[in-house]
Amino acid sequence: GYIPSEIILKLQENMEIPTDGVFVNYFGMQRFGTHATSTDTIGEAMLRQDYHLACSLIIPTRFPDLRALFDDGDYAGALAVCPPFLHTERCILEHLAGKPTDWEGALMRVPKETRMLYVHAWQSLMFNRGASARISVSREVVVGDLVMDSDESVITVDDDIITNFTMFDVVIALPGYQTVQTQTPSLCFQPKNPGMYDLPGCYRKLLSRAEDLVVSKLPDHKGFTLQFTLKPSAYATMFLREHFECVEP
């Protein structure tokens, strides 16, 4: 992405950071892949146990001959024209060439880390949607929020303890069989399929803050550097998007 020129000029002129650094702790867009089909869409199909759809979503449309052969059910032919660098796709096609209706088996041939990438992308999307839903309600702690206490236990806020917490304590669930869903949109899914994937779920802070913010002019005075520190798992792209109006090129 890039920072609009008017904000760059303001930074160059004033050398001040026009922000307190607080931002919604969204997962960055890179979490969802760069191809026509986002990784979260594949993950959702897997979690719905629609393995046929998941395999179909993985086979790319940017290779028309490959896609046409796949859609015709000629998996051996599709494998023959599948580029060597499409490792995931070749795993699926190699299995289907011998067992053309075993969609679950085809996905099982995909390396586990890749399968987990798909379902984790769906979890990340659910967090982002849940975070948007929660932040639209209030910028203050409200009764019913999930918060992380000093023992790192997740509890539900009620009237008796609401003053003990700030928005930096509020968490949103990444869906799984060990998490409580509040703002996270519901979806009927199977969080565990032994061997295929396992989603216990976890919690992530709703807000984060960029610290140690410093802007410096470059020696040639034709640009500047923006330096800051983020907590683990926070995305610089999300901070920049929220506070500096960054947009995609």
Short mmCIF file of C-alpha atoms in Angstrom, two decimals:
data_model
loop_
_atom_site.label_atom_id
_atom_site.label_comp_id
_atom_site.label_asym_id
_atom_site.label_seq_id
_atom_site.Cartn_x
_atom_site.Cartn_y
_atom_site.Cartn_z
CA GLY A 1 0.00 0.00 0.00
CA TYR A 2 0.99 3.67 -0.02
CA ILE A 3 0.40 6.76 2.10
CA PRO A 4 -1.48 9.59 0.32
CA SER A 5 0.69 12.55 -0.67
CA GLU A 6 -1.12 15.08 1.56
CA ILE A 7 -0.27 13.04 4.66
CA ILE A 8 3.34 12.66 3.52
CA LEU A 9 3.58 16.46 3.12
CA LYS A 10 2.11 16.97 6.60
CA LEU A 11 4.65 14.60 8.11
CA GLN A 12 7.54 16.19 6.23
CA GLU A 13 6.51 19.69 7.30
CA ASN A 14 5.65 19.06 10.94
CA MET A 15 7.66 15.92 11.71
CA GLU A 16 4.90 15.00 14.15
CA ILE A 17 2.92 11.79 14.43
CA PRO A 18 -0.78 12.70 14.15
CA THR A 19 -1.98 9.71 16.17
CA ASP A 20 -1.96 8.08 19.59
CA GLY A 21 -1.05 4.81 17.90
CA VAL A 22 -4.19 2.92 18.96
CA PHE A 23 -5.81 0.75 16.29
CA VAL A 24 -8.19 -2.17 15.93
CA ASN A 25 -6.07 -5.30 16.02
CA TYR A 26 -7.29 -6.73 12.71
CA PHE A 27 -5.46 -9.48 10.90
CA GLY A 28 -3.78 -8.05 7.79
CA MET A 29 -5.09 -8.79 4.31
CA GLN A 30 -1.98 -10.84 3.54
CA ARG A 31 -3.48 -13.42 5.89
CA PHE A 32 -6.06 -14.22 3.21
CA GLY A 33 -3.80 -14.92 0.25
CA THR A 34 -3.14 -13.15 -3.03
CA HIS A 35 -5.03 -15.28 -5.56
CA ALA A 36 -8.56 -14.93 -6.95
CA THR A 37 -9.88 -17.36 -4.34
CA SER A 38 -9.09 -16.23 -0.80
CA THR A 39 -7.71 -18.79 1.61
CA ASP A 40 -10.53 -18.20 4.10
CA THR A 41 -13.08 -19.34 1.49
CA ILE A 42 -11.26 -22.65 1.17
CA GLY A 43 -11.07 -22.92 4.94
CA GLU A 44 -14.80 -22.36 5.30
CA ALA A 45 -15.56 -25.11 2.79
CA MET A 46 -13.30 -27.47 4.75
CA LEU A 47 -14.99 -26.60 8.04
CA ARG A 48 -18.40 -27.26 6.48
CA GLN A 49 -16.90 -30.60 5.38
CA ASP A 50 -17.61 -29.77 1.75
CA TYR A 51 -14.34 -31.27 0.56
CA HIS A 52 -15.41 -31.33 -3.09
CA LEU A 53 -15.87 -27.56 -3.00
CA ALA A 54 -12.61 -27.04 -1.11
CA CYS A 55 -10.65 -28.97 -3.76
CA SER A 56 -12.42 -27.10 -6.53
CA LEU A 57 -11.55 -23.75 -4.95
CA ILE A 58 -7.88 -24.70 -4.71
CA ILE A 59 -7.55 -25.57 -8.42
CA PRO A 60 -6.77 -22.21 -10.07
CA THR A 61 -8.77 -20.59 -12.85
CA ARG A 62 -5.72 -18.69 -14.12
CA PHE A 63 -4.62 -21.84 -15.98
CA PRO A 64 -7.60 -22.38 -18.34
CA ASP A 65 -6.50 -25.74 -19.76
CA LEU A 66 -5.86 -27.15 -16.30
CA ARG A 67 -9.16 -25.84 -15.00
CA ALA A 68 -11.15 -27.15 -17.95
CA LEU A 69 -9.72 -30.66 -17.56
CA PHE A 70 -10.44 -30.59 -13.83
CA ASP A 71 -14.03 -29.47 -14.39
CA ASP A 72 -14.48 -32.28 -16.94
CA GLY A 73 -13.30 -34.83 -14.38
CA ASP A 74 -10.14 -35.66 -16.30
CA TYR A 75 -7.85 -35.51 -13.31
CA ALA A 76 -5.00 -37.41 -14.95
CA GLY A 77 -5.11 -34.97 -17.85
CA ALA A 78 -5.22 -32.03 -15.46
CA LEU A 79 -2.20 -33.43 -13.63
CA ALA A 80 -0.31 -33.72 -16.92
CA VAL A 81 -0.67 -29.98 -17.63
CA CYS A 82 -0.35 -28.80 -14.00
CA PRO A 83 2.83 -26.72 -13.57
CA PRO A 84 5.41 -28.29 -11.25
CA PHE A 85 5.37 -25.29 -8.91
CA LEU A 86 1.69 -25.82 -8.04
CA HIS A 87 2.54 -28.28 -5.28
CA THR A 88 -0.80 -28.20 -3.45
CA GLU A 89 -2.78 -28.60 -6.66
CA ARG A 90 -0.61 -31.50 -7.78
CA CYS A 91 -1.17 -33.29 -4.45
CA ILE A 92 -4.92 -33.11 -5.03
CA LEU A 93 -4.76 -34.15 -8.68
CA GLU A 94 -2.40 -37.05 -8.03
CA HIS A 95 -4.89 -38.50 -5.57
CA LEU A 96 -7.97 -37.87 -7.72
CA ALA A 97 -6.31 -39.45 -10.76
CA GLY A 98 -6.48 -42.75 -8.90
CA LYS A 99 -9.55 -42.15 -6.71
CA PRO A 100 -11.73 -39.66 -8.59
CA THR A 101 -14.48 -39.35 -5.96
CA ASP A 102 -12.37 -39.29 -2.79
CA TRP A 103 -12.36 -35.57 -2.12
CA GLU A 104 -11.52 -35.87 1.56
CA GLY A 105 -8.61 -38.15 0.72
CA ALA A 106 -7.41 -35.65 -1.86
CA LEU A 107 -7.30 -32.89 0.76
CA MET A 108 -5.49 -35.20 3.15
CA ARG A 109 -2.68 -35.40 0.59
CA VAL A 110 -2.16 -31.66 1.01
CA PRO A 111 0.52 -30.94 3.65
CA LYS A 112 -1.00 -30.31 7.07
CA GLU A 113 0.55 -26.87 7.41
CA THR A 114 -1.22 -25.81 4.21
CA ARG A 115 -4.55 -27.23 5.38
CA MET A 116 -4.19 -25.36 8.66
CA LEU A 117 -3.37 -22.17 6.77
CA TYR A 118 -6.81 -22.38 5.13
CA VAL A 119 -8.79 -22.90 8.32
CA HIS A 120 -6.72 -20.33 10.24
CA ALA A 121 -7.52 -17.81 7.51
CA TRP A 122 -11.23 -18.44 8.11
CA GLN A 123 -10.69 -17.98 11.86
CA SER A 124 -8.91 -14.69 11.14
CA LEU A 125 -11.80 -13.47 9.00
CA MET A 126 -14.24 -14.31 11.79
CA PHE A 127 -12.09 -12.35 14.24
CA ASN A 128 -12.00 -9.34 11.91
CA ARG A 129 -15.78 -9.40 11.52
CA GLY A 130 -16.25 -9.85 15.25
CA ALA A 131 -13.88 -6.96 15.97
CA SER A 132 -15.79 -4.70 13.56
CA ALA A 133 -19.08 -5.66 15.17
CA ARG A 134 -17.76 -5.00 18.67
CA ILE A 135 -16.08 -1.67 17.93
CA SER A 136 -19.29 -0.41 16.29
CA VAL A 137 -21.11 -0.88 19.61
CA SER A 138 -18.90 1.30 21.81
CA ARG A 139 -15.36 2.48 22.39
CA GLU A 140 -15.81 1.73 26.09
CA VAL A 141 -15.98 -1.57 27.99
CA VAL A 142 -19.58 -2.80 28.18
CA VAL A 143 -21.32 -5.51 30.18
CA GLY A 144 -20.99 -8.82 28.33
CA ASP A 145 -17.53 -8.11 26.94
CA LEU A 146 -14.92 -10.82 27.17
CA VAL A 147 -11.76 -9.53 28.84
CA MET A 148 -8.40 -10.98 29.79
CA ASP A 149 -7.58 -10.46 33.45
CA SER A 150 -4.17 -10.19 35.12
CA ASP A 151 -3.93 -13.99 35.28
CA GLU A 152 -4.56 -14.15 31.52
CA SER A 153 -7.88 -15.84 32.16
CA VAL A 154 -10.79 -14.83 29.94
CA ILE A 155 -13.87 -13.72 31.87
CA THR A 156 -17.17 -12.03 31.07
CA VAL A 157 -17.67 -8.45 32.26
CA ASP A 158 -20.58 -7.71 34.57
CA ASP A 159 -21.64 -4.60 36.50
CA ASP A 160 -19.50 -5.52 39.52
CA ILE A 161 -16.17 -5.60 37.67
CA ILE A 162 -16.67 -3.33 34.66
CA THR A 163 -14.57 -0.50 36.14
CA ASN A 164 -11.60 -2.84 36.55
CA PHE A 165 -10.97 -3.09 32.83
CA THR A 166 -10.19 -0.94 29.81
CA MET A 167 -10.66 -1.52 26.10
CA PHE A 168 -7.12 -2.87 25.99
CA ASP A 169 -8.34 -5.84 28.02
CA VAL A 170 -11.22 -6.71 25.67
CA VAL A 171 -10.70 -9.82 23.57
CA ILE A 172 -12.49 -11.38 20.60
CA ALA A 173 -12.58 -15.11 20.02
CA LEU A 174 -11.06 -16.96 17.13
CA PRO A 175 -13.73 -19.68 16.85
CA GLY A 176 -12.96 -23.17 18.09
CA TYR A 177 -14.14 -25.78 20.54
CA GLN A 178 -12.41 -24.09 23.50
CA THR A 179 -13.61 -20.51 22.98
CA VAL A 180 -16.73 -18.57 23.87
CA GLN A 181 -18.36 -16.71 21.00
CA THR A 182 -19.80 -13.25 21.56
CA GLN A 183 -19.34 -10.80 18.70
CA THR A 184 -17.97 -13.46 16.36
CA PRO A 185 -20.54 -14.23 13.63
CA SER A 186 -21.96 -17.72 13.97
CA LEU A 187 -21.40 -20.50 11.47
CA CYS A 188 -22.24 -24.15 11.78
CA PHE A 189 -18.88 -25.86 11.42
CA GLN A 190 -17.01 -28.87 12.66
CA PRO A 191 -14.01 -27.60 14.68
CA LYS A 192 -12.24 -30.94 14.76
CA ASN A 193 -11.64 -33.58 12.10
CA PRO A 194 -8.88 -35.88 13.33
CA GLY A 195 -6.03 -35.94 10.86
CA MET A 196 -7.51 -33.17 8.70
CA TYR A 197 -7.43 -30.21 11.10
CA ASP A 198 -7.95 -29.26 14.73
CA LEU A 199 -9.30 -25.88 15.87
CA PRO A 200 -9.30 -25.38 19.63
CA GLY A 201 -9.59 -21.62 19.08
CA CYS A 202 -8.05 -18.79 21.07
CA TYR A 203 -8.56 -15.16 22.02
CA ARG A 204 -6.99 -12.02 20.56
CA LYS A 205 -6.96 -8.49 21.92
CA LEU A 206 -9.46 -6.17 20.23
CA LEU A 207 -7.10 -3.18 20.30
CA SER A 208 -3.38 -2.74 19.92
CA ARG A 209 -1.06 0.24 20.01
CA ALA A 210 1.97 1.25 17.99
CA GLU A 211 4.66 2.52 20.36
CA ASP A 212 7.95 4.41 20.03
CA LEU A 213 6.60 6.36 17.06
CA VAL A 214 9.31 8.41 15.35
CA VAL A 215 9.32 10.19 11.99
CA SER A 216 12.66 11.28 10.51
CA LYS A 217 13.63 13.07 7.33
CA LEU A 218 15.94 11.29 4.95
CA PRO A 219 19.33 12.95 4.33
CA ASP A 220 18.27 14.14 0.87
CA HIS A 221 15.08 15.71 2.35
CA LYS A 222 13.06 14.00 -0.36
CA GLY A 223 11.36 11.56 1.96
CA PHE A 224 11.04 10.35 5.48
CA THR A 225 11.09 7.21 7.57
CA LEU A 226 8.36 6.20 9.97
CA GLN A 227 9.51 3.95 12.80
CA PHE A 228 7.34 2.25 15.39
CA THR A 229 7.13 -0.86 17.53
CA LEU A 230 4.22 -3.29 17.54
CA LYS A 231 3.25 -6.08 19.88
CA PRO A 232 3.68 -9.66 18.60
CA SER A 233 1.07 -10.72 16.01
CA ALA A 234 -0.05 -7.13 15.28
CA TYR A 235 0.03 -6.02 11.65
CA ALA A 236 1.85 -2.85 10.57
CA THR A 237 -0.44 -2.63 7.54
CA MET A 238 -3.49 -2.35 9.81
CA PHE A 239 -1.93 0.42 11.88
CA LEU A 240 -0.95 2.34 8.75
CA ARG A 241 -4.35 1.85 7.16
CA GLU A 242 -6.23 3.17 10.19
CA HIS A 243 -4.05 6.17 11.03
CA PHE A 244 -2.45 7.20 7.75
CA GLU A 245 -5.27 6.33 5.38
CA CYS A 246 -3.10 3.85 3.51
CA VAL A 247 -4.69 2.40 0.40
CA GLU A 248 -3.72 -0.32 -2.02
CA PRO A 249 -1.73 0.80 -5.09
#
